[in-house]
């Protein structure tokens, strides 16, 4: 993450100032003053519109927003050749379509990313753009290059604006257990992975978790999803102080979980503002979600675990030098995100984060925080280490999911 997710205590005061400014804005102009007008149709919207007008061998295509089961049934009626033709002719639509076969979404997104890369390559040399505009096009082109690397499995891709993406590690179709990494502020296509600070970015987090799970339980068929498929807030500001982005993201997260193939158990790992997304989504998530683990959380939009209305186990951790512990955990008039998930009154299972450094160190190899995440992901609940050094987090009544 960048600004909001990695800054020291100085940003705490910036956050408080931002909250004060927002209060003034709301008092003087109301919510309408901070709404953004919808612009022109996005590439994904255009792709879905083209899908609605399309067909295959004389047959009309289903509504792309139809229930996943109906979409799945449609693809089941097609031959392999027909499926691939649709992936090539409607790559953005198929690549983001819940209910489409996972392997076909991977194939479609490779086509979509390749086309997006070509667009950015042309923009790199477009003299009508400023130097900074051409530089930004180059950065995006190189990101798309990396997403096209062999064996990468891109489950969702949208190049609009800062962009959204989700990547799968492992065999999602055969997985017994699926882990979903939900990142926080300043997550987009360009920050999805990093060369430096690798484990502070969604792909690095997911890679570290996947490797740790495999080392801990080689025989468990597990998969991990680096899920940056929601529009995260940018820096400190109104979006980061409210649940608006989290509400939108929660709908997408719920859709992802409900349409995963098979009957795998699912664990969510929610970092920073990502824990707000998970908190808002909690009450509507299906029972296959057995665990919700948050790290460095500003709050989950609830006063306690009971307020989340979930049967999943709720886990929380925070490193002692994580600056987010200094922010006020409160919610007033829609601003702020509520009680501190690691506080005694909240009722979560508080795990050890030993070895994690700062706000972005929870997924770094060698940390107890990552080991605890992996233990949850493969169902080794009895091995989880608690923050107090005892066994309280393993015995608490938080959540009711069965092991």
Short mmCIF file of N, CA and C in Angstrom, two decimals, residues 79-224:
data_model
loop_
_atom_site.label_atom_id
_atom_site.label_comp_id
_atom_site.label_asym_id
_atom_site.label_seq_id
_atom_site.Cartn_x
_atom_site.Cartn_y
_atom_site.Cartn_z
N UNK A 79 -19.70 -25.89 -26.91
CA UNK A 79 -18.50 -26.68 -27.14
C UNK A 79 -17.29 -25.89 -26.68
N UNK A 80 -16.16 -26.56 -26.55
CA UNK A 80 -14.93 -25.87 -26.18
C UNK A 80 -14.56 -24.79 -27.17
N UNK A 81 -14.78 -25.06 -28.44
CA UNK A 81 -14.47 -24.08 -29.48
C UNK A 81 -15.35 -22.85 -29.36
N UNK A 82 -16.63 -23.06 -29.09
CA UNK A 82 -17.55 -21.94 -28.94
C UNK A 82 -17.18 -21.08 -27.73
N UNK A 83 -16.81 -21.72 -26.65
CA UNK A 83 -16.41 -20.97 -25.45
C UNK A 83 -15.20 -20.08 -25.74
N UNK A 84 -14.21 -20.64 -26.42
CA UNK A 84 -13.01 -19.86 -26.71
C UNK A 84 -13.30 -18.73 -27.69
N UNK A 85 -14.22 -18.96 -28.61
CA UNK A 85 -14.60 -17.88 -29.53
C UNK A 85 -15.21 -16.71 -28.77
N UNK A 86 -16.05 -17.01 -27.79
CA UNK A 86 -16.65 -15.95 -26.99
C UNK A 86 -15.59 -15.24 -26.14
N UNK A 87 -14.62 -16.00 -25.64
CA UNK A 87 -13.55 -15.39 -24.85
C UNK A 87 -12.72 -14.43 -25.69
N UNK A 88 -12.54 -14.75 -26.97
CA UNK A 88 -11.76 -13.88 -27.85
C UNK A 88 -12.57 -12.69 -28.35
N UNK A 89 -13.87 -12.89 -28.57
CA UNK A 89 -14.69 -11.80 -29.11
C UNK A 89 -15.24 -10.89 -28.01
N UNK A 90 -15.36 -11.40 -26.78
CA UNK A 90 -15.87 -10.61 -25.66
C UNK A 90 -14.99 -10.83 -24.43
N UNK A 91 -13.71 -10.53 -24.52
CA UNK A 91 -12.79 -10.89 -23.43
C UNK A 91 -13.08 -10.22 -22.10
N UNK A 92 -13.36 -8.92 -22.09
CA UNK A 92 -13.63 -8.24 -20.82
C UNK A 92 -14.92 -8.76 -20.19
N UNK A 93 -15.93 -9.02 -21.00
CA UNK A 93 -17.19 -9.52 -20.47
C UNK A 93 -17.02 -10.91 -19.88
N UNK A 94 -16.44 -11.82 -20.64
CA UNK A 94 -16.27 -13.19 -20.17
C UNK A 94 -15.30 -13.25 -18.99
N UNK A 95 -14.24 -12.46 -19.05
CA UNK A 95 -13.23 -12.49 -18.00
C UNK A 95 -13.73 -12.03 -16.64
N UNK A 96 -14.84 -11.29 -16.62
CA UNK A 96 -15.40 -10.78 -15.36
C UNK A 96 -16.78 -11.35 -15.06
N UNK A 97 -17.15 -12.41 -15.76
CA UNK A 97 -18.52 -12.92 -15.67
C UNK A 97 -18.62 -14.04 -14.64
N UNK A 98 -19.32 -13.76 -13.53
CA UNK A 98 -19.53 -14.80 -12.53
C UNK A 98 -20.39 -15.91 -13.13
N UNK A 99 -19.96 -17.13 -12.93
CA UNK A 99 -20.66 -18.27 -13.50
C UNK A 99 -19.94 -18.86 -14.69
N UNK A 100 -19.10 -18.08 -15.35
CA UNK A 100 -18.29 -18.61 -16.45
C UNK A 100 -17.22 -19.53 -15.87
N UNK A 101 -16.83 -20.58 -16.59
CA UNK A 101 -15.79 -21.48 -16.08
C UNK A 101 -14.51 -20.71 -15.74
N UNK A 102 -13.88 -21.10 -14.66
CA UNK A 102 -12.69 -20.40 -14.20
C UNK A 102 -11.60 -20.38 -15.28
N UNK A 103 -11.37 -21.54 -15.90
CA UNK A 103 -10.31 -21.60 -16.92
C UNK A 103 -10.60 -20.67 -18.09
N UNK A 104 -11.89 -20.51 -18.40
CA UNK A 104 -12.26 -19.63 -19.51
C UNK A 104 -12.06 -18.17 -19.12
N UNK A 105 -12.32 -17.83 -17.88
CA UNK A 105 -12.08 -16.46 -17.43
C UNK A 105 -10.58 -16.14 -17.50
N UNK A 106 -9.75 -17.09 -17.11
CA UNK A 106 -8.32 -16.88 -17.24
C UNK A 106 -7.94 -16.59 -18.69
N UNK A 107 -8.47 -17.42 -19.61
CA UNK A 107 -8.14 -17.25 -21.03
C UNK A 107 -8.65 -15.92 -21.56
N UNK A 108 -9.88 -15.55 -21.18
CA UNK A 108 -10.46 -14.30 -21.65
C UNK A 108 -9.67 -13.10 -21.13
N UNK A 109 -9.25 -13.17 -19.88
CA UNK A 109 -8.51 -12.04 -19.32
C UNK A 109 -7.13 -11.89 -19.93
N UNK A 110 -6.53 -12.96 -20.40
CA UNK A 110 -5.25 -12.84 -21.12
C UNK A 110 -5.46 -12.03 -22.39
N UNK A 111 -6.57 -12.29 -23.08
CA UNK A 111 -6.87 -11.53 -24.29
C UNK A 111 -7.14 -10.07 -23.94
N UNK A 112 -7.93 -9.83 -22.88
CA UNK A 112 -8.26 -8.46 -22.48
C UNK A 112 -7.02 -7.69 -22.06
N UNK A 113 -6.14 -8.34 -21.32
CA UNK A 113 -4.91 -7.67 -20.86
C UNK A 113 -4.00 -7.37 -22.04
N UNK A 114 -3.92 -8.30 -22.97
CA UNK A 114 -3.09 -8.08 -24.15
C UNK A 114 -3.58 -6.87 -24.95
N UNK A 115 -4.88 -6.74 -25.07
CA UNK A 115 -5.44 -5.59 -25.81
C UNK A 115 -5.22 -4.29 -25.03
N UNK A 116 -5.36 -4.35 -23.73
CA UNK A 116 -5.11 -3.16 -22.91
C UNK A 116 -3.65 -2.75 -22.99
N UNK A 117 -2.76 -3.73 -23.07
CA UNK A 117 -1.33 -3.45 -23.21
C UNK A 117 -1.05 -2.74 -24.52
N UNK A 118 -1.70 -3.18 -25.59
CA UNK A 118 -1.51 -2.53 -26.90
C UNK A 118 -1.96 -1.08 -26.86
N UNK A 119 -3.06 -0.82 -26.16
CA UNK A 119 -3.56 0.56 -26.04
C UNK A 119 -2.53 1.43 -25.33
N UNK A 120 -1.98 0.93 -24.23
CA UNK A 120 -1.00 1.72 -23.47
C UNK A 120 0.30 1.90 -24.25
N UNK A 121 0.66 0.91 -25.04
CA UNK A 121 1.88 1.03 -25.85
C UNK A 121 1.73 2.15 -26.88
N UNK A 122 0.56 2.28 -27.46
CA UNK A 122 0.30 3.37 -28.39
C UNK A 122 0.29 4.72 -27.66
N UNK A 123 -0.28 4.74 -26.46
CA UNK A 123 -0.32 5.99 -25.70
C UNK A 123 1.07 6.45 -25.28
N UNK A 124 1.99 5.51 -25.11
CA UNK A 124 3.36 5.86 -24.74
C UNK A 124 4.01 6.77 -25.77
N UNK A 125 3.58 6.63 -27.03
CA UNK A 125 4.20 7.39 -28.12
C UNK A 125 3.27 8.46 -28.69
N UNK A 126 2.19 8.73 -27.97
CA UNK A 126 1.22 9.72 -28.43
C UNK A 126 1.68 11.12 -28.02
N UNK A 127 2.09 11.92 -28.99
CA UNK A 127 2.63 13.25 -28.69
C UNK A 127 1.56 14.21 -28.17
N UNK A 128 0.30 13.82 -28.30
CA UNK A 128 -0.77 14.68 -27.76
C UNK A 128 -0.81 14.60 -26.24
N UNK A 129 -0.21 13.58 -25.68
CA UNK A 129 -0.17 13.44 -24.23
C UNK A 129 1.03 14.19 -23.66
N UNK A 130 0.91 14.59 -22.41
CA UNK A 130 2.04 15.21 -21.74
C UNK A 130 3.10 14.16 -21.46
N UNK A 131 4.27 14.61 -21.06
CA UNK A 131 5.35 13.67 -20.72
C UNK A 131 4.93 12.76 -19.58
N UNK A 132 4.25 13.33 -18.60
CA UNK A 132 3.80 12.51 -17.47
C UNK A 132 2.73 11.51 -17.90
N UNK A 133 1.88 11.92 -18.86
CA UNK A 133 0.87 11.01 -19.38
C UNK A 133 1.48 9.84 -20.10
N UNK A 134 2.53 10.10 -20.89
CA UNK A 134 3.21 9.02 -21.60
C UNK A 134 3.95 8.11 -20.62
N UNK A 135 4.50 8.71 -19.57
CA UNK A 135 5.19 7.91 -18.56
C UNK A 135 4.21 6.98 -17.85
N UNK A 136 3.04 7.52 -17.51
CA UNK A 136 2.01 6.70 -16.85
C UNK A 136 1.56 5.57 -17.76
N UNK A 137 1.44 5.84 -19.06
CA UNK A 137 1.07 4.79 -20.01
C UNK A 137 2.12 3.69 -20.02
N UNK A 138 3.39 4.07 -19.93
CA UNK A 138 4.46 3.09 -19.89
C UNK A 138 4.39 2.21 -18.65
N UNK A 139 4.09 2.82 -17.51
CA UNK A 139 3.96 2.05 -16.28
C UNK A 139 2.82 1.03 -16.39
N UNK A 140 1.70 1.48 -16.95
CA UNK A 140 0.57 0.56 -17.10
C UNK A 140 0.90 -0.56 -18.08
N UNK A 141 1.60 -0.21 -19.17
CA UNK A 141 1.95 -1.24 -20.14
C UNK A 141 2.84 -2.31 -19.50
N UNK A 142 3.81 -1.90 -18.69
CA UNK A 142 4.69 -2.86 -18.04
C UNK A 142 3.93 -3.70 -17.01
N UNK A 143 2.95 -3.11 -16.34
CA UNK A 143 2.13 -3.90 -15.42
C UNK A 143 1.35 -4.95 -16.18
N UNK A 144 0.79 -4.56 -17.33
CA UNK A 144 0.05 -5.53 -18.12
C UNK A 144 0.98 -6.63 -18.65
N UNK A 145 2.20 -6.27 -18.99
CA UNK A 145 3.19 -7.27 -19.38
C UNK A 145 3.36 -8.32 -18.29
N UNK A 146 3.49 -7.85 -17.06
CA UNK A 146 3.72 -8.79 -15.96
C UNK A 146 2.49 -9.67 -15.72
N UNK A 147 1.28 -9.11 -15.90
CA UNK A 147 0.08 -9.92 -15.73
C UNK A 147 -0.06 -10.99 -16.80
N UNK A 148 0.65 -10.81 -17.91
CA UNK A 148 0.60 -11.78 -19.01
C UNK A 148 1.64 -12.89 -18.87
N UNK A 149 2.44 -12.87 -17.81
CA UNK A 149 3.47 -13.88 -17.64
C UNK A 149 2.86 -15.28 -17.61
N UNK A 150 3.59 -16.28 -18.13
CA UNK A 150 3.06 -17.65 -18.16
C UNK A 150 2.62 -18.12 -16.77
N UNK A 151 1.56 -18.88 -16.76
CA UNK A 151 1.00 -19.53 -15.57
C UNK A 151 0.27 -18.58 -14.62
N UNK A 152 0.23 -17.28 -14.92
CA UNK A 152 -0.56 -16.40 -14.07
C UNK A 152 -2.04 -16.58 -14.38
N UNK A 153 -2.85 -16.64 -13.35
CA UNK A 153 -4.27 -16.94 -13.47
C UNK A 153 -5.07 -15.72 -13.02
N UNK A 154 -5.47 -14.90 -13.98
CA UNK A 154 -6.18 -13.66 -13.67
C UNK A 154 -7.68 -13.91 -13.73
N UNK A 155 -8.30 -13.82 -12.56
CA UNK A 155 -9.73 -14.14 -12.44
C UNK A 155 -10.62 -12.96 -12.78
N UNK A 156 -10.12 -11.75 -12.61
CA UNK A 156 -10.89 -10.54 -12.92
C UNK A 156 -9.93 -9.45 -13.36
N UNK A 157 -10.38 -8.62 -14.30
CA UNK A 157 -9.52 -7.55 -14.81
C UNK A 157 -10.39 -6.45 -15.38
N UNK A 158 -10.12 -5.23 -14.95
CA UNK A 158 -10.82 -4.06 -15.48
C UNK A 158 -9.81 -2.91 -15.53
N UNK A 159 -9.45 -2.45 -16.73
CA UNK A 159 -8.44 -1.40 -16.86
C UNK A 159 -8.96 0.01 -16.63
N UNK A 160 -10.23 0.16 -16.31
CA UNK A 160 -10.82 1.49 -16.15
C UNK A 160 -10.16 2.27 -15.03
N UNK A 161 -9.77 3.50 -15.31
CA UNK A 161 -9.18 4.36 -14.28
C UNK A 161 -7.99 3.71 -13.63
N UNK A 162 -7.95 3.68 -12.29
CA UNK A 162 -6.82 3.04 -11.60
C UNK A 162 -6.80 1.54 -11.79
N UNK A 163 -7.94 0.96 -12.15
CA UNK A 163 -8.00 -0.45 -12.50
C UNK A 163 -8.27 -1.38 -11.33
N UNK A 164 -8.82 -2.56 -11.68
CA UNK A 164 -9.09 -3.62 -10.70
C UNK A 164 -8.56 -4.94 -11.25
N UNK A 165 -8.17 -5.83 -10.33
CA UNK A 165 -7.64 -7.12 -10.76
C UNK A 165 -7.74 -8.12 -9.61
N UNK A 166 -7.90 -9.38 -9.97
CA UNK A 166 -7.86 -10.47 -8.99
C UNK A 166 -7.08 -11.62 -9.60
N UNK A 167 -6.21 -12.24 -8.80
CA UNK A 167 -5.37 -13.32 -9.31
C UNK A 167 -5.48 -14.53 -8.38
N UNK A 168 -5.45 -15.71 -8.98
CA UNK A 168 -5.57 -16.97 -8.24
C UNK A 168 -4.22 -17.68 -8.20
N UNK A 169 -3.86 -18.14 -7.02
CA UNK A 169 -2.69 -19.01 -6.85
C UNK A 169 -3.21 -20.38 -6.44
N UNK A 170 -2.85 -21.40 -7.20
CA UNK A 170 -3.35 -22.74 -6.93
C UNK A 170 -4.49 -23.12 -7.85
N UNK A 171 -5.05 -24.29 -7.59
CA UNK A 171 -6.13 -24.84 -8.42
C UNK A 171 -7.47 -24.52 -7.76
N UNK A 172 -8.14 -23.49 -8.24
CA UNK A 172 -9.38 -23.03 -7.62
C UNK A 172 -10.49 -24.06 -7.77
N UNK A 173 -10.52 -24.79 -8.89
CA UNK A 173 -11.57 -25.76 -9.13
C UNK A 173 -11.49 -26.95 -8.16
N UNK A 174 -10.30 -27.33 -7.75
CA UNK A 174 -10.11 -28.51 -6.90
C UNK A 174 -9.86 -28.17 -5.44
N UNK A 175 -9.80 -26.92 -5.11
CA UNK A 175 -9.41 -26.52 -3.76
C UNK A 175 -10.43 -26.95 -2.70
N UNK A 176 -9.90 -27.45 -1.58
CA UNK A 176 -10.73 -27.74 -0.41
C UNK A 176 -10.91 -26.48 0.44
N UNK A 177 -9.87 -25.65 0.41
CA UNK A 177 -9.89 -24.41 1.20
C UNK A 177 -9.39 -23.26 0.33
N UNK A 178 -10.12 -22.16 0.37
CA UNK A 178 -9.77 -20.98 -0.42
C UNK A 178 -9.56 -19.81 0.53
N UNK A 179 -8.46 -19.10 0.37
CA UNK A 179 -8.16 -17.91 1.15
C UNK A 179 -8.24 -16.70 0.23
N UNK A 180 -8.87 -15.64 0.70
CA UNK A 180 -9.03 -14.42 -0.09
C UNK A 180 -8.37 -13.27 0.66
N UNK A 181 -7.37 -12.65 0.03
CA UNK A 181 -6.68 -11.50 0.62
C UNK A 181 -7.39 -10.23 0.14
N UNK A 182 -7.92 -9.47 1.10
CA UNK A 182 -8.66 -8.24 0.80
C UNK A 182 -7.81 -7.05 1.26
N UNK A 183 -7.17 -6.32 0.34
CA UNK A 183 -6.26 -5.24 0.71
C UNK A 183 -6.98 -3.93 0.99
N UNK A 184 -6.19 -2.91 1.37
CA UNK A 184 -6.77 -1.64 1.78
C UNK A 184 -6.54 -0.49 0.83
N UNK A 185 -6.38 0.69 1.39
CA UNK A 185 -6.30 1.94 0.65
C UNK A 185 -5.14 1.92 -0.35
N UNK A 186 -5.33 2.66 -1.45
CA UNK A 186 -4.33 2.84 -2.49
C UNK A 186 -4.00 1.56 -3.25
N UNK A 187 -4.95 0.65 -3.30
CA UNK A 187 -4.77 -0.57 -4.09
C UNK A 187 -5.35 -0.35 -5.49
N UNK A 188 -4.55 -0.63 -6.50
CA UNK A 188 -4.99 -0.53 -7.89
C UNK A 188 -4.09 -1.40 -8.76
N UNK A 189 -4.24 -1.29 -10.06
CA UNK A 189 -3.43 -2.12 -10.96
C UNK A 189 -1.93 -1.91 -10.77
N UNK A 190 -1.53 -0.67 -10.56
CA UNK A 190 -0.10 -0.38 -10.46
C UNK A 190 0.49 -0.81 -9.12
N UNK A 191 -0.32 -0.82 -8.07
CA UNK A 191 0.19 -1.22 -6.76
C UNK A 191 -0.15 -2.67 -6.43
N UNK A 192 -0.75 -3.39 -7.37
CA UNK A 192 -1.14 -4.78 -7.14
C UNK A 192 0.06 -5.65 -6.79
N UNK A 193 1.20 -5.34 -7.36
CA UNK A 193 2.43 -6.04 -7.02
C UNK A 193 3.58 -5.06 -7.01
N UNK A 194 4.61 -5.37 -6.24
CA UNK A 194 5.76 -4.48 -6.12
C UNK A 194 7.06 -5.28 -6.16
N UNK A 195 8.09 -4.65 -6.71
CA UNK A 195 9.41 -5.26 -6.68
C UNK A 195 10.05 -5.03 -5.31
N UNK A 196 9.95 -3.81 -4.82
CA UNK A 196 10.43 -3.48 -3.49
C UNK A 196 9.22 -3.39 -2.55
N UNK A 197 9.36 -3.93 -1.37
CA UNK A 197 8.20 -4.00 -0.49
C UNK A 197 7.20 -5.00 -1.01
N UNK A 198 7.71 -6.10 -1.52
CA UNK A 198 6.87 -7.11 -2.19
C UNK A 198 5.68 -7.55 -1.35
N UNK A 199 5.91 -7.77 -0.07
CA UNK A 199 4.86 -8.35 0.77
C UNK A 199 3.90 -7.32 1.34
N UNK A 200 4.01 -6.08 0.87
CA UNK A 200 3.04 -5.05 1.24
C UNK A 200 1.99 -4.88 0.15
N UNK A 201 2.13 -5.60 -0.95
CA UNK A 201 1.20 -5.51 -2.08
C UNK A 201 0.36 -6.78 -2.16
N UNK A 202 -0.85 -6.70 -2.70
CA UNK A 202 -1.77 -7.85 -2.69
C UNK A 202 -1.18 -9.15 -3.24
N UNK A 203 -0.49 -9.06 -4.38
CA UNK A 203 0.05 -10.31 -4.94
C UNK A 203 1.12 -10.90 -4.04
N UNK A 204 1.98 -10.05 -3.49
CA UNK A 204 3.02 -10.54 -2.59
C UNK A 204 2.42 -11.13 -1.33
N UNK A 205 1.38 -10.49 -0.79
CA UNK A 205 0.69 -11.03 0.38
C UNK A 205 0.15 -12.43 0.08
N UNK A 206 -0.53 -12.56 -1.05
CA UNK A 206 -1.14 -13.83 -1.42
C UNK A 206 -0.09 -14.90 -1.68
N UNK A 207 1.01 -14.53 -2.34
CA UNK A 207 2.09 -15.48 -2.59
C UNK A 207 2.68 -16.01 -1.29
N UNK A 208 2.94 -15.09 -0.36
CA UNK A 208 3.51 -15.50 0.92
C UNK A 208 2.56 -16.43 1.66
N UNK A 209 1.28 -16.11 1.66
CA UNK A 209 0.29 -16.93 2.34
C UNK A 209 0.17 -18.30 1.68
N UNK A 210 0.17 -18.34 0.37
CA UNK A 210 0.04 -19.61 -0.36
C UNK A 210 1.23 -20.52 -0.05
N UNK A 211 2.44 -19.98 -0.06
CA UNK A 211 3.63 -20.78 0.23
C UNK A 211 3.61 -21.28 1.67
N UNK A 212 3.23 -20.41 2.61
CA UNK A 212 3.20 -20.80 4.02
C UNK A 212 2.15 -21.89 4.27
N UNK A 213 1.01 -21.78 3.62
CA UNK A 213 -0.01 -22.81 3.77
C UNK A 213 0.47 -24.15 3.22
N UNK A 214 1.14 -24.11 2.08
CA UNK A 214 1.62 -25.35 1.47
C UNK A 214 2.69 -26.00 2.34
N UNK A 215 3.58 -25.19 2.91
CA UNK A 215 4.61 -25.75 3.79
C UNK A 215 3.99 -26.33 5.05
N UNK A 216 2.96 -25.71 5.56
CA UNK A 216 2.34 -26.17 6.80
C UNK A 216 1.48 -27.40 6.57
N UNK A 217 0.84 -27.50 5.44
CA UNK A 217 -0.05 -28.64 5.17
C UNK A 217 0.00 -28.99 3.68
N UNK A 218 1.07 -29.69 3.25
CA UNK A 218 1.27 -29.98 1.83
C UNK A 218 0.12 -30.76 1.18
N UNK A 219 -0.59 -31.54 1.97
CA UNK A 219 -1.64 -32.38 1.39
C UNK A 219 -2.99 -31.66 1.27
N UNK A 220 -3.09 -30.50 1.88
CA UNK A 220 -4.34 -29.73 1.78
C UNK A 220 -4.41 -29.04 0.43
N UNK A 221 -5.49 -29.29 -0.30
CA UNK A 221 -5.66 -28.63 -1.59
C UNK A 221 -6.17 -27.21 -1.33
N UNK A 222 -5.24 -26.26 -1.38
CA UNK A 222 -5.60 -24.88 -1.06
C UNK A 222 -5.36 -23.96 -2.25
N UNK A 223 -6.08 -22.89 -2.27
CA UNK A 223 -5.90 -21.83 -3.27
C UNK A 223 -6.01 -20.50 -2.56
N UNK A 224 -5.29 -19.51 -3.06
CA UNK A 224 -5.32 -18.17 -2.49
C UNK A 224 -5.65 -17.17 -3.60
#
